[in-house]
CSV table of C-alpha atoms in Angstrom, one decimal:
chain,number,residue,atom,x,y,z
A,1,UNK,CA,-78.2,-45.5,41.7
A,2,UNK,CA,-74.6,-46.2,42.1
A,3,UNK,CA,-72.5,-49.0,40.9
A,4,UNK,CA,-71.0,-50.3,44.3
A,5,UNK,CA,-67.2,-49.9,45.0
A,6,UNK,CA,-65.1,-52.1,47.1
A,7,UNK,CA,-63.5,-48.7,49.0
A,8,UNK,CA,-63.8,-47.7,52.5
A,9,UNK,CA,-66.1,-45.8,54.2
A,10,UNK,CA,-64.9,-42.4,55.7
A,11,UNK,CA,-64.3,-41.7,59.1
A,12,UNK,CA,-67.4,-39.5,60.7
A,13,UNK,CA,-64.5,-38.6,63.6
A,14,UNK,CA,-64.6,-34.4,63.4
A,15,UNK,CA,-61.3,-32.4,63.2
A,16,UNK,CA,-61.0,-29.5,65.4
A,17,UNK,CA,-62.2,-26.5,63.1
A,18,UNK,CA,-59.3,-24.2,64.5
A,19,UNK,CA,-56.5,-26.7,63.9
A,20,UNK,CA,-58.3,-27.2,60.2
A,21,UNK,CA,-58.2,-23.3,59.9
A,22,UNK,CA,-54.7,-23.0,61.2
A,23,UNK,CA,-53.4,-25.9,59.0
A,24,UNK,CA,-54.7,-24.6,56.0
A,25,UNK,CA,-53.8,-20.6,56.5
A,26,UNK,CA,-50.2,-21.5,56.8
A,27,UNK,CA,-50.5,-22.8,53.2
A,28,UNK,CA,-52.0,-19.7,51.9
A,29,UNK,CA,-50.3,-17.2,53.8
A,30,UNK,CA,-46.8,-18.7,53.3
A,31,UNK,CA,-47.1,-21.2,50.2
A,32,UNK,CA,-49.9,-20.7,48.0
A,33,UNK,CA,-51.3,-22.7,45.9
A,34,UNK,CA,-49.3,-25.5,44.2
A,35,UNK,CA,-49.7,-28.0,41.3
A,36,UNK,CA,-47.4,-31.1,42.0
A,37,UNK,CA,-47.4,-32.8,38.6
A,38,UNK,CA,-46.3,-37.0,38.3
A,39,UNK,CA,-42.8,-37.4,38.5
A,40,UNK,CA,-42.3,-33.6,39.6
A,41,UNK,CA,-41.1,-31.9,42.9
A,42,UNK,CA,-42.7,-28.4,44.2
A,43,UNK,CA,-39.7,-26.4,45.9
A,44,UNK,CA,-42.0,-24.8,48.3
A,45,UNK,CA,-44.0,-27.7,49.1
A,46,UNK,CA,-40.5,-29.2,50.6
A,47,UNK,CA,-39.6,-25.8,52.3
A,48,UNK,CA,-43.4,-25.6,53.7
A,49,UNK,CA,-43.7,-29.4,55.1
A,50,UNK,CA,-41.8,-32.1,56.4
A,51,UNK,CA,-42.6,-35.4,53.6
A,52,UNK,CA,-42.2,-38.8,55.9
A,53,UNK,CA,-40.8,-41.5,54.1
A,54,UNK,CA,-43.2,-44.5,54.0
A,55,UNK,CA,-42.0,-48.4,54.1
A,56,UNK,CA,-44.9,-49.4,51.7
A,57,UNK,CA,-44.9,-53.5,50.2
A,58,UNK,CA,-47.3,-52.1,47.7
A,59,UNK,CA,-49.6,-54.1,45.4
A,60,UNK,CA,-49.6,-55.1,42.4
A,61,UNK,CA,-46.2,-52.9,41.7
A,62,UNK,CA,-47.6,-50.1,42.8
A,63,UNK,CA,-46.4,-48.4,46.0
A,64,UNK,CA,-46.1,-45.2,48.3
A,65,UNK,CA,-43.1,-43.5,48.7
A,66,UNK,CA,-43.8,-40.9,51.1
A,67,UNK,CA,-46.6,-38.5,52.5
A,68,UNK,CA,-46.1,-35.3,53.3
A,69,UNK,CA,-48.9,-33.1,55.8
A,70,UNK,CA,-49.1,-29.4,56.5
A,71,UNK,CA,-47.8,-28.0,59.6
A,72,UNK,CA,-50.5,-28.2,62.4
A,73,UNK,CA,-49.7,-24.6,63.5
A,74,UNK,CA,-49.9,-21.0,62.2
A,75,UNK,CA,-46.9,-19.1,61.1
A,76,UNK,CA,-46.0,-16.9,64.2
A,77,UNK,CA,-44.8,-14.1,62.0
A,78,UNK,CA,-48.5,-13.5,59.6
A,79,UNK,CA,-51.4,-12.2,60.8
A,80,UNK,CA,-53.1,-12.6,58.4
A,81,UNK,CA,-56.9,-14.4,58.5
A,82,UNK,CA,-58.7,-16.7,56.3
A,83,UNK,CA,-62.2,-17.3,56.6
A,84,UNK,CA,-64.1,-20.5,56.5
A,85,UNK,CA,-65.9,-19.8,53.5
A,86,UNK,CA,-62.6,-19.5,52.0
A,87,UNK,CA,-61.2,-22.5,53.5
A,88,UNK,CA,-64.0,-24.2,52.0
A,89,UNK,CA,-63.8,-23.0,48.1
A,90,UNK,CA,-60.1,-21.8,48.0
A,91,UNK,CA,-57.6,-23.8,49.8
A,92,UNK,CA,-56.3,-27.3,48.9
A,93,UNK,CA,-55.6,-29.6,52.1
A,94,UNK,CA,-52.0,-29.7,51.2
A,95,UNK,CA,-51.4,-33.6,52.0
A,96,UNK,CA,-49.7,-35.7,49.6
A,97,UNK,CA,-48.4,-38.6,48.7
A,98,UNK,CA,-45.5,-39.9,46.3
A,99,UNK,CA,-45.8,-43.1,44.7
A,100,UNK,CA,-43.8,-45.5,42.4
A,101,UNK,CA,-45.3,-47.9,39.8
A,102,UNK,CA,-43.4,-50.8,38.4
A,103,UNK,CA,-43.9,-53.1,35.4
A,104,UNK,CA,-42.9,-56.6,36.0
A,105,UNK,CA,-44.1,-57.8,32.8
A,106,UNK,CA,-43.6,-57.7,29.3
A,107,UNK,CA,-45.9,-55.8,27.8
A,108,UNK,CA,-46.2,-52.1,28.1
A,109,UNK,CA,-49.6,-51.3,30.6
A,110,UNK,CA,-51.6,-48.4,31.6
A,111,UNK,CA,-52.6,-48.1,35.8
A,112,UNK,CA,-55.4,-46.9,37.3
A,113,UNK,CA,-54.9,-46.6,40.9
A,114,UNK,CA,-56.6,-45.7,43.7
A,115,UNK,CA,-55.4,-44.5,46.6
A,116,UNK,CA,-56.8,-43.9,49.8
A,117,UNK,CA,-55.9,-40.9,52.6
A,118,UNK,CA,-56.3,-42.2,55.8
A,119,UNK,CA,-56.8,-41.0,59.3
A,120,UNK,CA,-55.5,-42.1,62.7
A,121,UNK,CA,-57.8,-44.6,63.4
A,122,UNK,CA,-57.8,-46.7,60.0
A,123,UNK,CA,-60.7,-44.9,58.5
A,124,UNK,CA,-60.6,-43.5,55.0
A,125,UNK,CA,-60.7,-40.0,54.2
A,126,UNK,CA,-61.1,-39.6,51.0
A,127,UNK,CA,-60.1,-41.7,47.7
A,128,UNK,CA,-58.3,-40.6,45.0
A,129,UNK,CA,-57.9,-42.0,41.2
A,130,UNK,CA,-54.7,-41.6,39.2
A,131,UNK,CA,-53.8,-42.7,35.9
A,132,UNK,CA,-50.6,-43.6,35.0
A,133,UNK,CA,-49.9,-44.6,31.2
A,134,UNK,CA,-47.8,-46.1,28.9
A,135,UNK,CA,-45.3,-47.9,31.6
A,136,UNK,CA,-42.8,-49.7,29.6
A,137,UNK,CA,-41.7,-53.8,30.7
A,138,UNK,CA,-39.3,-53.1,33.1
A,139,UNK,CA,-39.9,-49.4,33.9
A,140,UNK,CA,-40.7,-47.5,36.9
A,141,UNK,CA,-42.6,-44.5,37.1
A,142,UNK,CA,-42.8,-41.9,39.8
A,143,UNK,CA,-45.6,-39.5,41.2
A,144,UNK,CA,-47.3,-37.4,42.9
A,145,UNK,CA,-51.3,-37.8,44.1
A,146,UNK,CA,-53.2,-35.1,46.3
A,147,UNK,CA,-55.7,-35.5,48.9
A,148,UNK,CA,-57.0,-32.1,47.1
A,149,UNK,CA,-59.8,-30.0,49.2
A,150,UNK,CA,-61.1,-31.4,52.4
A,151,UNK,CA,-63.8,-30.0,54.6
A,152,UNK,CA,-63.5,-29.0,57.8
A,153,UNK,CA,-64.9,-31.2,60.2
A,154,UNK,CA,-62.6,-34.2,58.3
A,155,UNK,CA,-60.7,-35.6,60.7
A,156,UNK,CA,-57.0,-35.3,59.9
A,157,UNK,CA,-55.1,-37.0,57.1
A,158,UNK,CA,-52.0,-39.2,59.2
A,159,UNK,CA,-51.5,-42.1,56.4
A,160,UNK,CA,-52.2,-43.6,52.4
A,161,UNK,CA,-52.3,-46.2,51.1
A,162,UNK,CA,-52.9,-48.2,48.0
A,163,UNK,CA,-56.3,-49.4,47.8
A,164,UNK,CA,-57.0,-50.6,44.5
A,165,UNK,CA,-55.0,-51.3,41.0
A,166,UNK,CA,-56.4,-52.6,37.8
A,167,UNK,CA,-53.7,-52.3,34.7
A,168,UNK,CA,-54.4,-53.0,31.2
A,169,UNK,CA,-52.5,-53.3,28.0
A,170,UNK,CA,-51.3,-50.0,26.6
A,171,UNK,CA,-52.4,-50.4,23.5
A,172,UNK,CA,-55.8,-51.0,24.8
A,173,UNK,CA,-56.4,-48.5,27.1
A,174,UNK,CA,-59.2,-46.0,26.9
A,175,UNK,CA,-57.9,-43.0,25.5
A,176,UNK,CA,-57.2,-40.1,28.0
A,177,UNK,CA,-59.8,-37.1,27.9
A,178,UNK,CA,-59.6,-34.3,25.9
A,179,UNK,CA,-57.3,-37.0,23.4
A,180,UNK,CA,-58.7,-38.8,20.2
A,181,UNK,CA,-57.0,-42.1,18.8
A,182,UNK,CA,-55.4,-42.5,15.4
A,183,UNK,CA,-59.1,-44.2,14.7
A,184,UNK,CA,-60.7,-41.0,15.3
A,185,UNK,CA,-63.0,-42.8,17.4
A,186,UNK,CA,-63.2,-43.2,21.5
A,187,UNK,CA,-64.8,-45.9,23.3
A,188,UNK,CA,-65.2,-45.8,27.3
A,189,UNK,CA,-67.1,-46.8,29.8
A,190,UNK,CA,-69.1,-45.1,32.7
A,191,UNK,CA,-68.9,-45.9,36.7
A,192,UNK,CA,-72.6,-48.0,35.8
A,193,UNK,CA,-75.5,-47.5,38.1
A,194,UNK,CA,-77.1,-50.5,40.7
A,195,UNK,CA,-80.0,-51.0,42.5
A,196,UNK,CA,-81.2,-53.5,44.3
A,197,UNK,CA,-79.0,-56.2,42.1
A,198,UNK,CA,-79.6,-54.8,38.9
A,199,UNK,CA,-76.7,-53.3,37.1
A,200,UNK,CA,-76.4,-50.9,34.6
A,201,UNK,CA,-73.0,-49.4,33.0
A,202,UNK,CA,-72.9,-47.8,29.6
A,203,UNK,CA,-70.9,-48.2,27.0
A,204,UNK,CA,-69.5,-44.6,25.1
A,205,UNK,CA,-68.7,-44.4,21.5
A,206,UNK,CA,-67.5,-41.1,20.5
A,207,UNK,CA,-66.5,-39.2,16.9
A,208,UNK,CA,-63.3,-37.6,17.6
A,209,UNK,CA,-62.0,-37.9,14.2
A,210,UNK,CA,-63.2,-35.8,11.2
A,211,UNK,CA,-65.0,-38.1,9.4
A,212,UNK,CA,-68.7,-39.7,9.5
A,213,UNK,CA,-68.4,-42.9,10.9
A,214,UNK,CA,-71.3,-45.6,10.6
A,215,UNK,CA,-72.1,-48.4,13.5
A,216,UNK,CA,-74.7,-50.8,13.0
A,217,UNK,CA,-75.4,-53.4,15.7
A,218,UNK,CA,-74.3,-54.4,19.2
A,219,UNK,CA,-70.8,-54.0,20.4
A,220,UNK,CA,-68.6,-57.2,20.6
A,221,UNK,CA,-67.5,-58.1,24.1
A,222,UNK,CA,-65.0,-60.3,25.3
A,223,UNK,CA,-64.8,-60.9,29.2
A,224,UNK,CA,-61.7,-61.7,30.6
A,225,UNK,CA,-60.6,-62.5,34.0
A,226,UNK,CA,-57.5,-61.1,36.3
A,227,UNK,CA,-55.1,-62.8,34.0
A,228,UNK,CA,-56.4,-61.6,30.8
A,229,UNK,CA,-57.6,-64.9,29.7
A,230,UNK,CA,-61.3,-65.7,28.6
A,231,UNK,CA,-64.3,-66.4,30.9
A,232,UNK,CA,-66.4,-69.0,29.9
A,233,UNK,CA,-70.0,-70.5,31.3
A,234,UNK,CA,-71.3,-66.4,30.4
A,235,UNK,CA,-73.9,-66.3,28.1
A,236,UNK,CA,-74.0,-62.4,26.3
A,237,UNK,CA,-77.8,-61.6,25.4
A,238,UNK,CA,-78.9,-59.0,23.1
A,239,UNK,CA,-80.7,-56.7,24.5
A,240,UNK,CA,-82.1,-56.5,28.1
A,241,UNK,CA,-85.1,-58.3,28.2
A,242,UNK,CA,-84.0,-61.5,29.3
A,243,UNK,CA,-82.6,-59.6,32.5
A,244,UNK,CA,-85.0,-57.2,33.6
A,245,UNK,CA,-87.9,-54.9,32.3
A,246,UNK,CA,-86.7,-52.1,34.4
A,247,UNK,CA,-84.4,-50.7,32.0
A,248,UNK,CA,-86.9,-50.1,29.3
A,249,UNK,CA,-87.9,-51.8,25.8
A,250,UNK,CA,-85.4,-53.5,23.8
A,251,UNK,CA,-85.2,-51.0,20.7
A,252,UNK,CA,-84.0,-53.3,17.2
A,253,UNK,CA,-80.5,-52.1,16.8
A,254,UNK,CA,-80.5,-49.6,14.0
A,255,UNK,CA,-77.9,-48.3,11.4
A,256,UNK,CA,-75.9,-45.7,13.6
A,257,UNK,CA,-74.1,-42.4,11.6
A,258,UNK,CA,-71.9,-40.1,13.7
A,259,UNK,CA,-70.8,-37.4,12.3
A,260,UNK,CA,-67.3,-35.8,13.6
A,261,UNK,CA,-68.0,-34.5,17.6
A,262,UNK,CA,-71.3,-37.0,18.0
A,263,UNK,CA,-71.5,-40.1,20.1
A,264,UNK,CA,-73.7,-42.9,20.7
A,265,UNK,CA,-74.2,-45.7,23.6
A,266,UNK,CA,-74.8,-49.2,24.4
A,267,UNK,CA,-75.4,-50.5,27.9
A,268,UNK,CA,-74.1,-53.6,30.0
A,269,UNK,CA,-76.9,-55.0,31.8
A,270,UNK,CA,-76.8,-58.2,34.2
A,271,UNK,CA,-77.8,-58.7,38.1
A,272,UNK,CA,-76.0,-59.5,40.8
A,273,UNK,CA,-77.9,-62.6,42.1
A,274,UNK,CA,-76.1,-65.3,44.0
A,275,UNK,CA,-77.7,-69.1,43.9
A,276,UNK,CA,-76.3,-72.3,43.7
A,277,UNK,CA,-72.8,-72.4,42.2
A,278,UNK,CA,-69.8,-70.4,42.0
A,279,UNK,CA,-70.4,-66.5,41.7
A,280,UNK,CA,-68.4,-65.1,38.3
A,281,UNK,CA,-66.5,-61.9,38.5
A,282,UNK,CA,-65.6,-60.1,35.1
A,283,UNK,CA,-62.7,-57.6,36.1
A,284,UNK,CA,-62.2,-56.5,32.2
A,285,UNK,CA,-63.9,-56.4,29.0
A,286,UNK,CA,-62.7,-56.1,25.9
A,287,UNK,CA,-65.2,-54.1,23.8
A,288,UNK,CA,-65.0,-53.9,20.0
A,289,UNK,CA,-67.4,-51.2,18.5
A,290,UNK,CA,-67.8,-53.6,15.7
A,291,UNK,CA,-66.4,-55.8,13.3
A,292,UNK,CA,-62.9,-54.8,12.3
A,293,UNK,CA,-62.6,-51.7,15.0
A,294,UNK,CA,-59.7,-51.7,17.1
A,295,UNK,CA,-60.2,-52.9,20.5
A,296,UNK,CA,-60.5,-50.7,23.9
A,297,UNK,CA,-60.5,-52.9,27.7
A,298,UNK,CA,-62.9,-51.1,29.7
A,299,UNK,CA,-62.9,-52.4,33.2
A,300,UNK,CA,-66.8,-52.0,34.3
A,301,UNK,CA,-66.1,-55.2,37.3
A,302,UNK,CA,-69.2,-57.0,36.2
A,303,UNK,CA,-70.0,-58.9,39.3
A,304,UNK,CA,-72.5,-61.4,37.6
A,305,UNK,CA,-73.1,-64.3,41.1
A,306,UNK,CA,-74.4,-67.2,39.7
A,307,UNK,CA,-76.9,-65.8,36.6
A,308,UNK,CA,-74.2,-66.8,33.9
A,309,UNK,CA,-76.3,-63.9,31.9
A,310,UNK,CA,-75.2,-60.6,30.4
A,311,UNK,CA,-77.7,-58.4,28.3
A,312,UNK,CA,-75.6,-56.3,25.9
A,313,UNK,CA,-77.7,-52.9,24.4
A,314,UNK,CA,-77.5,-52.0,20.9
A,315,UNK,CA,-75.7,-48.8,20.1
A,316,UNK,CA,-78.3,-45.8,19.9
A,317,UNK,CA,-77.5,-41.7,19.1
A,318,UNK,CA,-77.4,-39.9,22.3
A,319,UNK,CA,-76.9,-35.9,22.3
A,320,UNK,CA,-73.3,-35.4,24.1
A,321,UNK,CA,-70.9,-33.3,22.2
A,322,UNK,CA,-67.7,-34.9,22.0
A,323,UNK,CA,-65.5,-31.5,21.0
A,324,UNK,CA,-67.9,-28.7,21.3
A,325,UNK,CA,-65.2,-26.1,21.8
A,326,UNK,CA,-62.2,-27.6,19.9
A,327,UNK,CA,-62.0,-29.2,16.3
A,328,UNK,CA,-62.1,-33.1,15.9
A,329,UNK,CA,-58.4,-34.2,14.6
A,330,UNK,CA,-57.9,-35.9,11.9
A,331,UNK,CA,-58.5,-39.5,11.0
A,332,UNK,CA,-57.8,-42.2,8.6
């Protein structure tokens, strides 16, 4: 089961498998393989390709610059060949867009954008998600995001554009992967699973630091709307039962030790069911792991209709590693 995402659906059109194989073998046999970073410019990506500026309004200060698509034909001067196979596990599309994000307000905010490649008749390609963190009030940072491997019946990339943008405060974002908080401890949230109007997302606490750390309980929740202010008329059940069966008894929350690189998790439950009344969307959630723990805004778009119900899980031991192959920093 997937949690359902308000993107669009590719197009099924079919590109041409010789101009896919001839697009794509000009950027091996004359470019190789390049990593355009945020903010950065790739010399041979601007030698290779023409990048068409793009008028783009944007939304919600976050717009595209330009897009820039490999050259439809072969280089007349390499014969060299590139197999499909190779086309299929090697080569990167080569289309890319530039973007600009912009804080209007006055609070530093981290991004999460997606973006969306799309071809000639409107339909989307594929969807890409970016990051961008830490942008100041007033501040405007620049990117680059990539289309990244595409197969070859896709039908060809000819536009972008912003598709979706949820900020938070800086101070409250998740922390990046592979990072760990001054806290030592990292709380996240999963893409969820549906079915048939049930929801499920989980909630991640992870041991980063290098210290036990105890949690005891069910993790405190605050649901806020698109402007960061309270929802009310929710009522926040512990446990599931008062939702649905399917997700299994309701264990009695339990004292909860981690030690440094082990994790636990709590789960969201609620279903989508639509009645009388005004159906409640919850864009963010402010999730403490408990009393006293610094707060992390997880944005799981709890799309609750008209129940006015959310079951919240107590936090349980699971079995992922949370630095298997590095040592947990250092915590107060």
């Amino acid at each position: 089961m997937r949690r359902p995402a308000d993107l669009r659906r590719p197009s099924a059109a079919p590109l041409p498998l010789l101009s896919a194989l001839a697009a794509t073998a000009v950027l091996l046999t004359a470019c190789g393989t390049e990593h355009a970073g945020p903010g950065s410019t790739d010399a041979r990506a601007s030698a290779s390709r023409d990048g068409t500026r793009i008028d783009d309004p944007g939304k919600d200060g976050v717009r595209i610059t330009s897009l820039t698509l490999p050259s439809a034909s072969p280089s007349p001067d390499r014969g060299d060949s590139v197999s499909a196979d190779q086309l299929a596990t090697e080569a990167d599309s080569g289309v890319f867009a530039a973007y600009e994000v912009t804080n209007d307000g006055s609070e530093a905010r981290t991004y999460s954008v997606v973006f969306t490649f799309v071809s000639g008749d409107g339909g989307a390609v594929t969807n890409q998600t970016e990051t961008v963190r830490d942008v100041g009030p007033g501040q405007t940072v620049r990117g680059t995001v990539r289309a990244g491997r595409l197969p070859s019946t896709a039908p060809r990339v000819t536009g972008a554009e912003v598709l979706e943008v949820t900020t938070v405060p800086a101070g409250e974002a998740p922390a990046e992967p592979g990072t760990c908080p001054p806290s030592g401890i990292r709380v996240s949230a999963d893409q969820g699973d549906a079915a048939m109007g049930l929801r499920v997302v989980g909630l991640h606490l992870d041991n980063c630091g290098k210290r036990p750390y105890t949690v005891e309980g069910y993790p405190l929740l605050e649901l806020l709307d698109d402007a960061f202010q309270p929802v009310d008329g929710v009522e926040i059940l512990h446990g599931s039962g008062g939702i649905t069966t399917g997700a299994g008894p309701d264990e009695p929350p339990r004292p909860v030790r981690l030690n440094p690189g082990e994790s636990a998790t709590a789960g969201l439950v609620w279903r989508k069911t639509t009645g009388f009344g005004t159906p409640v969307n919850v864009p963010y959630v402010r999730v403490r792991a408990q009393e006293g723990a610094d707060p992390v805004t997880v944005t799981p778009h709890l799309d609750l209709g008209t129940t006015g119900k959310l079951g919240v899980r107590p936090w349980e031991k699971t079995e992922r590693q949370v630095c298997p192959d590095r040592t947990c920093r250092d915590s107060g």
